[in-house]
Tab-separated table of C-alpha atoms in Angstrom:
chain	number	residue	atom	x	y	z
K	15	MET	CA	-180.883	72.570	12.329
K	16	SER	CA	-178.415	71.536	15.056
K	17	VAL	CA	-175.450	69.286	14.352
K	18	PRO	CA	-176.245	65.778	15.561
K	19	VAL	CA	-174.096	64.357	18.325
K	20	VAL	CA	-173.853	61.041	16.522
K	21	SER	CA	-174.452	60.569	12.804
K	22	PHE	CA	-173.728	57.144	11.367
K	23	ARG	CA	-174.712	56.180	7.821
K	24	SER	CA	-174.040	52.715	6.462
K	25	VAL	CA	-171.205	52.250	8.889
K	26	VAL	CA	-169.216	49.062	8.645
K	27	ALA	CA	-166.546	48.101	11.178
K	28	LEU	CA	-164.308	45.063	11.109
K	29	VAL	CA	-162.527	43.103	13.812
K	30	ASP	CA	-160.004	40.670	12.296
K	31	ARG	CA	-161.852	41.049	8.962
K	32	PHE	CA	-165.153	40.049	10.686
K	33	PRO	CA	-167.869	42.650	10.172
K	34	VAL	CA	-168.985	43.366	13.751
K	35	LEU	CA	-170.954	46.325	12.369
K	36	ALA	CA	-172.541	45.900	8.963
K	37	GLY	CA	-174.304	49.017	7.784
K	38	VAL	CA	-175.274	50.905	10.893
K	39	ASP	CA	-177.458	54.000	10.582
K	40	LEU	CA	-177.811	55.957	13.763
K	41	HIS	CA	-178.782	59.582	14.470
K	42	VAL	CA	-178.591	60.998	17.952
K	43	GLU	CA	-179.304	64.581	19.001
K	44	ALA	CA	-177.927	66.457	22.026
K	45	GLY	CA	-179.641	65.636	25.318
K	46	GLU	CA	-181.001	62.277	24.171
K	47	VAL	CA	-180.666	59.165	26.275
K	48	VAL	CA	-180.480	56.311	23.797
K	49	LEU	CA	-180.787	52.688	24.831
K	50	LEU	CA	-179.222	49.972	22.743
K	51	THR	CA	-180.827	46.580	23.167
K	52	GLY	CA	-180.144	43.249	21.590
K	53	ALA	CA	-178.862	39.767	22.278
K	54	ASN	CA	-175.312	39.039	23.286
K	55	GLY	CA	-173.057	39.466	20.239
K	56	ALA	CA	-175.564	41.610	18.382
K	57	GLY	CA	-173.056	44.452	18.126
K	58	LYS	CA	-173.975	46.808	20.966
K	59	THR	CA	-170.481	47.009	22.421
K	60	SER	CA	-168.943	47.339	18.952
K	61	LEU	CA	-171.288	50.207	18.183
K	62	LEU	CA	-170.373	51.953	21.420
K	63	ARG	CA	-166.656	51.425	20.714
K	64	ALA	CA	-167.039	52.756	17.219
K	65	VAL	CA	-168.796	55.884	18.462
K	66	ALA	CA	-165.949	56.343	21.003
K	67	GLY	CA	-163.414	56.190	18.212
K	68	LEU	CA	-161.911	52.971	19.520
K	69	LEU	CA	-163.089	50.757	16.673
K	70	PRO	CA	-162.060	51.976	13.222
K	71	VAL	CA	-164.865	52.629	10.743
K	72	ALA	CA	-164.015	50.718	7.596
K	73	GLN	CA	-166.835	52.001	5.446
K	74	GLY	CA	-169.658	54.499	5.569
K	75	GLU	CA	-170.063	58.004	7.059
K	76	ALA	CA	-169.511	58.571	10.737
K	77	THR	CA	-169.347	61.843	12.625
K	78	VAL	CA	-169.422	62.264	16.388
K	79	LEU	CA	-169.678	65.771	17.902
K	80	GLY	CA	-168.809	67.160	14.502
K	81	HIS	CA	-165.657	65.132	14.070
K	82	ASP	CA	-165.252	62.726	11.171
K	83	LEU	CA	-164.372	59.329	12.593
K	84	VAL	CA	-163.315	57.992	9.208
K	85	ALA	CA	-160.693	60.722	8.741
K	86	ASP	CA	-159.329	60.645	12.311
K	87	PRO	CA	-161.101	59.221	15.355
K	88	ARG	CA	-158.643	60.638	17.924
K	89	PRO	CA	-160.084	64.147	18.355
K	90	VAL	CA	-163.358	62.643	19.496
K	91	ARG	CA	-161.897	60.698	22.351
K	92	ARG	CA	-161.273	63.570	24.695
K	93	LEU	CA	-164.924	64.619	24.230
K	94	VAL	CA	-166.541	61.280	25.066
K	95	GLY	CA	-166.581	59.204	28.203
K	96	PHE	CA	-166.652	55.449	27.738
K	97	LEU	CA	-167.608	53.011	30.474
K	98	GLY	CA	-166.719	49.577	29.062
K	99	HIS	CA	-166.601	46.131	30.567
K	100	GLY	CA	-163.300	46.985	32.230
K	101	SER	CA	-162.952	49.782	34.742
K	102	ALA	CA	-159.729	51.146	33.213
K	103	LEU	CA	-158.270	51.701	36.707
K	104	TYR	CA	-154.676	51.226	37.785
K	105	GLY	CA	-154.570	48.755	40.606
K	106	GLU	CA	-151.721	50.345	42.518
K	107	LEU	CA	-153.231	53.799	42.469
K	108	THR	CA	-155.896	54.818	44.978
K	109	VAL	CA	-159.425	55.605	43.876
K	110	ASP	CA	-158.787	59.308	44.282
K	111	GLU	CA	-155.497	59.103	42.254
K	112	ASN	CA	-157.146	57.138	39.508
K	113	VAL	CA	-159.981	59.624	39.104
K	114	ARG	CA	-157.651	62.606	39.240
K	115	PHE	CA	-155.310	61.032	36.647
K	116	ALA	CA	-158.234	60.448	34.214
K	117	VAL	CA	-159.593	63.972	34.742
K	118	ARG	CA	-156.137	65.617	34.295
K	119	ALA	CA	-155.471	63.475	31.189
K	120	ALA	CA	-158.684	64.781	29.630
K	121	ALA	CA	-157.738	68.324	30.623
K	122	GLY	CA	-160.761	68.385	32.921
K	123	ASP	CA	-161.337	70.260	36.156
K	124	VAL	CA	-159.990	68.298	39.100
K	125	ALA	CA	-162.078	70.445	41.449
K	126	ARG	CA	-164.992	68.241	40.385
K	127	VAL	CA	-163.353	65.072	41.734
K	128	PRO	CA	-164.363	65.281	45.408
K	129	ALA	CA	-168.017	65.794	44.554
K	130	ALA	CA	-167.998	62.920	42.070
K	131	LEU	CA	-166.422	60.574	44.631
K	132	GLU	CA	-168.975	61.642	47.249
K	133	ARG	CA	-171.935	61.062	44.919
K	134	LEU	CA	-170.671	57.525	44.159
K	135	GLY	CA	-170.028	56.797	47.845
K	136	LEU	CA	-166.280	56.686	47.337
K	137	ASP	CA	-165.298	59.575	49.541
K	138	GLY	CA	-163.563	59.270	52.895
K	139	ARG	CA	-161.590	56.114	53.586
K	140	LEU	CA	-162.476	54.450	50.270
K	141	ALA	CA	-160.908	57.270	48.249
K	142	ALA	CA	-157.489	56.281	49.659
K	143	VAL	CA	-157.891	52.569	48.943
K	144	PRO	CA	-155.814	51.127	46.021
K	145	ALA	CA	-158.088	50.103	43.170
K	146	ASP	CA	-156.913	46.510	43.229
K	147	ARG	CA	-158.415	46.098	46.728
K	148	LEU	CA	-161.878	47.171	45.609
K	149	SER	CA	-164.786	44.846	44.937
K	150	ALA	CA	-166.113	44.619	41.344
K	151	GLY	CA	-168.959	46.931	42.279
K	152	GLN	CA	-166.699	49.455	43.881
K	153	ARG	CA	-164.445	49.459	40.804
K	154	ARG	CA	-167.504	50.055	38.685
K	155	ARG	CA	-168.431	53.003	40.922
K	156	ALA	CA	-164.898	54.398	40.616
K	157	ALA	CA	-165.150	54.175	36.823
K	158	LEU	CA	-168.476	56.026	37.010
K	159	ALA	CA	-166.827	58.650	39.237
K	160	VAL	CA	-164.314	59.266	36.431
K	161	LEU	CA	-167.187	59.905	34.042
K	162	LEU	CA	-169.003	62.115	36.445
K	163	ALA	CA	-165.900	64.182	37.224
K	164	ARG	CA	-165.001	64.511	33.539
K	165	ASP	CA	-168.580	65.256	32.526
K	166	PRO	CA	-167.984	64.717	28.791
K	167	ALA	CA	-170.367	65.878	26.078
K	168	LEU	CA	-171.213	62.274	25.150
K	169	TRP	CA	-171.492	59.427	27.655
K	170	LEU	CA	-171.111	55.881	26.313
K	171	LEU	CA	-172.086	53.253	28.821
K	172	ASP	CA	-171.769	49.554	28.126
K	173	GLU	CA	-173.936	47.599	30.567
K	174	PRO	CA	-173.527	50.321	33.209
K	175	HIS	CA	-175.736	48.600	35.806
K	176	ALA	CA	-173.596	45.444	35.856
K	177	SER	CA	-172.055	44.605	39.256
K	178	LEU	CA	-173.863	47.466	40.997
K	179	ASP	CA	-176.092	47.063	44.027
K	180	ALA	CA	-179.711	48.355	44.084
K	181	GLY	CA	-178.808	51.687	45.661
K	182	THR	CA	-176.025	52.442	43.222
K	183	ARG	CA	-178.177	51.436	40.298
K	184	ALA	CA	-180.734	54.019	41.354
K	185	GLU	CA	-177.970	56.596	41.817
K	186	LEU	CA	-176.628	55.756	38.328
K	187	ASP	CA	-180.090	56.371	36.862
K	188	ALA	CA	-180.210	59.737	38.643
K	189	ILE	CA	-176.733	60.579	37.328
K	190	VAL	CA	-177.788	59.792	33.762
K	191	ARG	CA	-180.940	61.902	34.080
K	192	ASP	CA	-178.908	64.778	35.539
K	193	ALA	CA	-176.423	64.550	32.696
K	194	ALA	CA	-179.177	64.701	30.136
K	195	GLU	CA	-180.654	67.710	31.883
K	196	ARG	CA	-177.284	69.435	31.579
K	197	GLY	CA	-177.464	68.822	27.818
K	198	ARG	CA	-175.177	65.812	27.773
K	199	THR	CA	-176.005	62.940	25.469
K	200	VAL	CA	-176.052	59.346	26.741
K	201	LEU	CA	-175.817	56.226	24.643
K	202	PHE	CA	-175.987	53.029	26.641
K	203	SER	CA	-176.525	49.271	26.247
K	204	SER	CA	-178.411	47.149	28.719
K	205	HIS	CA	-180.223	43.939	29.365
K	206	GLU	CA	-181.888	45.403	32.431
K	207	GLY	CA	-185.441	45.600	31.105
K	208	GLY	CA	-187.948	47.994	32.600
K	209	ARG	CA	-185.511	50.152	34.569
K	210	THR	CA	-183.522	51.180	31.511
K	211	HIS	CA	-186.548	51.492	29.237
K	212	ALA	CA	-187.933	54.104	31.624
K	213	LEU	CA	-184.540	55.889	31.657
K	214	ALA	CA	-184.171	56.149	27.891
K	215	THR	CA	-185.769	58.728	25.606
K	216	THR	CA	-185.026	56.646	22.535
K	217	ALA	CA	-184.368	52.938	21.986
K	218	VAL	CA	-182.533	51.165	19.225
K	219	ALA	CA	-182.835	47.415	18.940
K	220	ILE	CA	-179.862	45.689	17.453
K	221	GLU	CA	-180.379	42.075	16.482
K	222	GLY	CA	-179.214	39.221	14.446
K	223	GLY	CA	-175.707	38.673	13.246
K	224	ALA	CA	-174.421	41.825	11.633
K	225	THR	CA	-173.033	39.657	8.886
K	226	ALA	CA	-176.426	38.460	7.721
K	227	SER	CA	-177.334	40.345	4.572
K	228	ASP	CA	-180.967	40.838	5.571
K	229	ASP	CA	-180.194	42.153	9.072
K	230	ARG	CA	-179.916	45.897	8.669
K	231	TYR	CA	-179.437	48.608	11.283
K	232	LEU	CA	-182.132	51.060	10.465
K	233	PHE	CA	-182.192	54.791	10.659
K	234	ILE	CA	-184.176	56.006	13.647
K	235	PRO	CA	-185.148	59.669	13.530
K	236	SER	CA	-184.391	61.488	16.731
K	237	GLY	CA	-187.334	61.463	19.117
K	238	SER	CA	-189.469	59.309	16.901
K	239	LEU	CA	-189.621	56.500	19.380
K	240	ASP	CA	-191.378	57.040	22.669
K	241	VAL	CA	-190.435	53.934	24.506
K	242	PRO	CA	-192.839	52.857	27.214
K	243	VAL	CA	-191.693	50.864	30.239
K	244	GLY	CA	-191.933	47.234	29.308
K	245	GLY	CA	-190.013	47.018	26.106
K	246	PRO	CA	-188.214	48.915	23.389
K	247	THR	CA	-189.618	49.533	19.991
K	248	HIS	CA	-188.325	46.834	17.756
K	249	VAL	CA	-186.437	47.859	14.677
K	250	ALA	CA	-185.401	45.238	12.145
D	22	MET	CA	-147.199	67.898	25.562
D	23	TRP	CA	-145.000	68.545	28.657
D	24	ARG	CA	-148.037	68.358	30.940
D	25	ASP	CA	-149.101	65.015	29.426
D	26	LEU	CA	-145.509	63.711	29.554
D	27	LEU	CA	-145.143	64.509	33.246
D	28	LEU	CA	-148.571	63.070	33.983
D	29	VAL	CA	-147.703	59.742	32.420
D	30	ALA	CA	-144.188	59.535	33.832
D	31	SER	CA	-145.318	60.323	37.390
D	32	LYS	CA	-148.168	57.824	37.110
D	33	ASP	CA	-145.848	55.042	35.965
D	34	LEU	CA	-143.218	55.809	38.603
D	35	ARG	CA	-145.821	55.936	41.330
D	36	ILE	CA	-147.210	52.588	40.271
D	37	GLU	CA	-143.718	51.032	40.138
D	38	TRP	CA	-142.845	52.485	43.563
D	39	ARG	CA	-145.988	51.003	45.083
D	40	SER	CA	-145.763	47.618	43.365
D	41	LYS	CA	-142.144	47.060	44.405
D	42	VAL	CA	-141.579	45.037	41.219
D	43	GLY	CA	-138.392	46.937	40.484
D	44	THR	CA	-136.805	46.468	43.882
D	45	GLY	CA	-138.309	43.054	44.577
D	46	GLN	CA	-137.916	41.345	41.216
D	47	ILE	CA	-135.949	43.258	38.541
D	48	ALA	CA	-132.983	44.334	40.700
D	49	PRO	CA	-132.558	40.891	42.264
D	50	PHE	CA	-132.824	39.325	38.750
D	51	ALA	CA	-130.082	41.673	37.480
D	52	LEU	CA	-127.782	40.945	40.398
D	53	THR	CA	-128.368	37.215	39.915
D	54	VAL	CA	-127.301	37.533	36.284
D	55	LEU	CA	-124.172	39.330	37.326
D	56	LEU	CA	-123.464	36.629	39.886
D	57	LEU	CA	-123.985	33.861	37.316
D	58	PHE	CA	-121.475	35.537	34.998
D	59	ALA	CA	-119.052	35.631	37.873
D	60	PHE	CA	-119.533	31.939	38.582
D	61	ALA	CA	-119.117	31.050	34.880
D	62	LEU	CA	-115.872	33.029	34.446
D	63	ASP	CA	-114.467	32.855	37.960
D	64	PRO	CA	-111.536	30.547	37.074
D	65	ASP	CA	-110.075	33.401	35.069
D	66	ARG	CA	-110.395	36.609	37.079
D	67	GLY	CA	-108.655	38.601	34.322
D	68	VAL	CA	-111.337	37.695	31.769
D	69	LEU	CA	-114.047	38.771	34.228
D	70	VAL	CA	-112.426	42.197	34.690
D	71	ARG	CA	-111.861	42.676	30.958
D	72	ALA	CA	-115.445	41.639	30.150
D	73	ALA	CA	-117.010	43.672	32.979
D	74	SER	CA	-118.368	46.403	30.713
D	75	GLY	CA	-119.970	44.007	28.269
D	76	LEU	CA	-121.475	41.859	31.061
D	77	PHE	CA	-122.806	45.011	32.723
D	78	TRP	CA	-124.630	46.141	29.603
D	79	VAL	CA	-125.947	42.658	28.742
D	80	THR	CA	-127.451	42.552	32.247
D	81	VAL	CA	-128.959	46.029	31.758
D	82	LEU	CA	-130.535	44.895	28.477
D	83	LEU	CA	-132.024	41.758	29.979
D	84	SER	CA	-133.413	43.822	32.848
D	85	THR	CA	-134.833	46.327	30.418
D	86	VAL	CA	-136.998	43.581	28.861
D	87	LEU	CA	-138.565	43.029	32.260
D	88	ALA	CA	-139.028	46.733	32.910
D	89	VAL	CA	-140.653	47.315	29.523
D	90	GLN	CA	-142.958	44.299	29.882
D	91	ARG	CA	-143.976	45.643	33.295
D	92	SER	CA	-144.549	49.116	31.895
D	93	PHE	CA	-147.082	47.783	29.407
D	94	ALA	CA	-148.552	45.100	31.655
D	95	ILE	CA	-150.081	47.865	33.783
D	96	GLU	CA	-151.784	49.194	30.662
D	97	SER	CA	-153.192	45.837	29.563
D	98	THR	CA	-155.332	44.975	32.583
D	99	ASP	CA	-158.968	45.889	33.144
D	100	GLY	CA	-159.343	47.997	30.034
D	101	ALA	CA	-156.543	50.385	30.940
D	102	ARG	CA	-155.250	50.389	27.348
D	103	ASP	CA	-158.617	51.644	26.124
D	104	GLY	CA	-158.537	54.167	28.936
D	105	LEU	CA	-155.162	55.394	27.737
D	106	ARG	CA	-156.419	55.702	24.123
D	107	LEU	CA	-159.551	57.531	25.302
D	108	SER	CA	-157.655	59.778	27.686
D	109	GLY	CA	-156.936	62.401	25.058
D	110	LEU	CA	-153.276	62.316	26.012
D	111	ASP	CA	-150.845	63.096	23.208
D	112	PRO	CA	-149.458	59.729	21.993
D	113	GLY	CA	-145.956	61.235	21.677
D	114	ALA	CA	-146.221	62.406	25.257
D	115	ILE	CA	-147.370	58.981	26.396
D	116	PHE	CA	-144.308	57.480	24.724
D	117	LEU	CA	-141.883	59.991	26.257
D	118	GLY	CA	-143.544	59.731	29.664
D	119	LYS	CA	-143.269	55.929	29.722
D	120	ALA	CA	-139.725	56.070	28.342
D	121	ILE	CA	-138.649	58.578	30.998
D	122	ALA	CA	-140.119	56.374	33.750
D	123	ILE	CA	-138.114	53.474	32.425
D	124	VAL	CA	-134.936	55.601	32.118
D	125	ILE	CA	-135.225	56.606	35.790
D	126	GLN	CA	-135.726	52.983	36.868
D	127	LEU	CA	-132.762	51.795	34.771
D	128	LEU	CA	-130.481	54.522	36.003
D	129	VAL	CA	-131.161	53.435	39.622
D	130	LEU	CA	-130.619	49.844	38.580
D	131	GLU	CA	-127.317	50.732	36.902
D	132	VAL	CA	-126.020	52.251	40.127
D	133	VAL	CA	-126.822	49.008	41.918
D	134	LEU	CA	-125.186	46.984	39.124
D	135	ALA	CA	-122.112	49.193	39.130
D	136	ILE	CA	-121.636	48.393	42.814
D	137	GLY	CA	-122.166	44.730	41.954
D	138	VAL	CA	-119.505	44.860	39.248
D	139	VAL	CA	-116.998	46.411	41.640
D	140	VAL	CA	-117.710	43.877	44.352
D	141	LEU	CA	-118.139	40.704	42.264
D	142	TYR	CA	-115.741	41.394	39.376
D	143	ASP	CA	-113.185	43.400	41.237
D	144	ALA	CA	-113.426	46.134	38.574
D	145	ALA	CA	-112.176	49.674	39.341
D	146	LEU	CA	-114.412	52.517	38.327
D	147	GLY	CA	-112.807	55.429	36.563
D	148	GLY	CA	-113.444	58.099	33.917
D	149	ALA	CA	-116.455	59.407	35.768
D	150	LEU	CA	-117.648	61.913	33.185
D	151	MET	CA	-117.467	59.481	30.292
D	152	LEU	CA	-119.143	56.775	32.349
D	153	LEU	CA	-121.979	59.124	33.333
D	154	LEU	CA	-122.569	60.271	29.761
D	155	THR	CA	-122.382	56.716	28.501
D	156	CYS	CA	-124.954	55.575	31.018
D	157	ALA	CA	-127.241	58.562	30.251
D	158	PHE	CA	-127.217	58.273	26.457
D	159	ALA	CA	-127.249	54.436	26.395
D	160	THR	CA	-130.107	54.289	28.887
D	161	ILE	CA	-132.178	56.827	26.916
D	162	GLY	CA	-131.596	54.854	23.701
D	163	ILE	CA	-132.437	51.499	25.333
D	164	ALA	CA	-135.518	52.843	27.094
D	165	ALA	CA	-136.830	54.614	23.994
D	166	CYS	CA	-136.287	51.554	21.814
D	167	GLY	CA	-137.816	49.319	24.479
D	168	THR	CA	-140.888	51.518	24.856
D	169	LEU	CA	-141.432	51.526	21.113
D	170	TYR	CA	-141.202	47.749	20.831
D	171	GLY	CA	-143.086	47.373	24.100
D	172	VAL	CA	-146.246	48.961	22.677
D	173	LEU	CA	-145.864	46.929	19.519
D	174	ALA	CA	-145.525	43.623	21.428
D	175	ALA	CA	-148.282	44.557	23.939
D	176	GLY	CA	-150.862	44.303	21.199
D	177	VAL	CA	-150.248	40.641	20.411
D	178	ARG	CA	-151.010	37.462	22.373
D	179	ALA	CA	-147.375	36.147	22.637
D	180	ARG	CA	-146.104	39.450	24.007
D	181	GLU	CA	-143.807	37.985	26.614
D	182	THR	CA	-141.735	36.050	24.104
D	183	LEU	CA	-142.075	38.491	21.215
D	184	LEU	CA	-140.617	41.528	22.949
D	185	PRO	CA	-137.067	40.158	23.496
D	186	LEU	CA	-137.029	38.804	19.956
D	187	LEU	CA	-137.883	42.237	18.575
D	188	PHE	CA	-136.007	44.408	20.992
D	189	LEU	CA	-132.648	42.762	21.626
D	190	PRO	CA	-131.429	42.594	17.975
D	191	VAL	CA	-132.418	46.220	17.352
D	192	VAL	CA	-130.728	47.509	20.474
D	193	ALA	CA	-127.510	45.513	19.951
D	194	PRO	CA	-125.692	48.530	18.426
D	195	VAL	CA	-126.399	50.491	21.595
D	196	MET	CA	-124.982	47.697	23.748
D	197	LEU	CA	-121.882	47.504	21.556
D	198	ALA	CA	-121.278	51.249	21.742
D	199	ALA	CA	-121.998	51.391	25.447
D	200	ALA	CA	-119.657	48.508	26.183
D	201	ARG	CA	-116.837	50.099	24.130
D	202	ALA	CA	-117.315	53.517	25.755
D	203	SER	CA	-117.408	51.990	29.207
D	204	GLU	CA	-114.248	49.983	28.532
D	205	ALA	CA	-112.461	53.133	27.364
D	206	ALA	CA	-113.621	55.021	30.454
D	207	LEU	CA	-112.480	52.301	32.839
D	208	ALA	CA	-109.125	52.041	31.041
D	209	GLY	CA	-108.661	55.787	31.175
D	210	SER	CA	-108.338	56.114	27.382
D	211	ALA	CA	-110.783	58.959	26.718
D	212	ALA	CA	-109.751	59.385	23.109
D	213	ASP	CA	-111.005	55.913	22.308
D	214	GLY	CA	-114.245	56.404	24.172
D	215	TRP	CA	-115.676	59.720	22.963
D	216	PRO	CA	-116.575	58.527	19.429
D	217	TRP	CA	-118.662	55.769	21.046
D	218	VAL	CA	-120.334	58.276	23.354
D	219	ARG	CA	-121.224	60.425	20.347
D	220	LEU	CA	-122.666	57.415	18.594
D	221	LEU	CA	-124.763	56.673	21.702
D	222	ALA	CA	-126.083	60.209	21.645
D	223	VAL	CA	-127.087	59.739	18.004
D	224	PHE	CA	-128.821	56.433	18.766
D	225	ALA	CA	-130.704	58.039	21.703
D	226	THR	CA	-131.853	60.925	19.508
D	227	ILE	CA	-132.984	58.693	16.688
D	228	TYR	CA	-134.859	56.186	18.868
D	229	ALA	CA	-136.544	58.937	20.851
D	230	ALA	CA	-137.595	60.845	17.715
D	231	VAL	CA	-138.854	57.738	15.915
D	232	GLY	CA	-140.685	56.561	19.036
D	233	THR	CA	-142.451	59.897	19.513
D	234	VAL	CA	-143.785	59.753	15.968
D	235	ALA	CA	-144.506	56.025	15.704
D	236	PHE	CA	-145.972	55.346	19.149
D	237	GLY	CA	-149.445	56.694	18.279
D	238	PRO	CA	-150.100	54.431	15.263
D	239	LEU	CA	-148.683	51.442	17.177
D	240	LEU	CA	-150.962	52.166	20.151
D	241	GLU	CA	-153.924	52.209	17.735
D	242	ASP	CA	-153.006	48.939	16.110
D	243	GLY	CA	-152.642	47.041	19.351
């Protein structure tokens, strides 16, 4: 049996003593594209941050790519790519410099940078533009270019379609499918509806306040949910 | 470690070069402080000359607060801090890289301030070797201490006011030693100055070592 990419059992995470995750069970195998759905504040972003090793696990068992997050979350970070609400770009650096810095920092192959920029439509003149002169959508594309150039084993995308135009949304979907075909695992949250349901191989619904005692995050066996376009399977 | 260190230092220096905050705001601020000291003490030119070393290092310290705040401001916008934590860069190398970038900026500033001291305070520079070593060790100590407290303050809401409160008292011994060593160098009394230079070297080593170890946990807590 292969080692799961993400294995969470009864995971609790706190922010200022508030339980933003209250007993999460999650099991993700390599190559899966997992969609997290739920209302604002349900805990989708917190779950992604916990998987990335950015949010400390206070209780439970949590391993990502074979690393124990409870013992030390830092080794996981170089292996995952996280697209959060911010683009994590330095305004004074050009698009090309930002992407190269991120790839070098992760000990990645900078030879992949030009192709990543081209695929996101950031080659040519735009590559030499400082990030603080980009539109919100262009910044989002630059952040995606970082992910594409790094090509980590686990992609964590928080509302990845936000701020993108129709063409780039379609390109993002293609990038996610390509990543899954290369054996990468993708975990993403979205409110986009049909588009993302068609993209995902598995869906996990997160709902209710995580602090409510009767709202549990339930274990979802890998591949047990075939999610049709039109709505995720509800788990509560 | 060295690769990460150079990556962070070159990134910070490139950002500062492009933003022009150092040349457009920090250097003019430092020169203004020197000028204000000159206005305040002008009636007694002798006092100004005698106090030149102390005034120089007080100005460097105040400017360091701005440089450190700037160094961490660039990491606090648009999720850059998360990006730094996720980068996989060695936390000790991040600390050293940011500290080195601040050291280089401060050394350039100190050259400008030294010219200002000569022009405004009518001070005569002397004891070149001791002055150079004093500036080197004091600047390393100040930058290392500032970087350590910078990451600590960057994680809280009132960071702009908290940093000077944390940083200035801790770095006061460096200022004292640097002022004494500079005075001795300017007065040509090397025997009085070398013990202070050695003390500065010890401070620089301690702050750099502590910062390299402590930066990671502080970055996590922010």
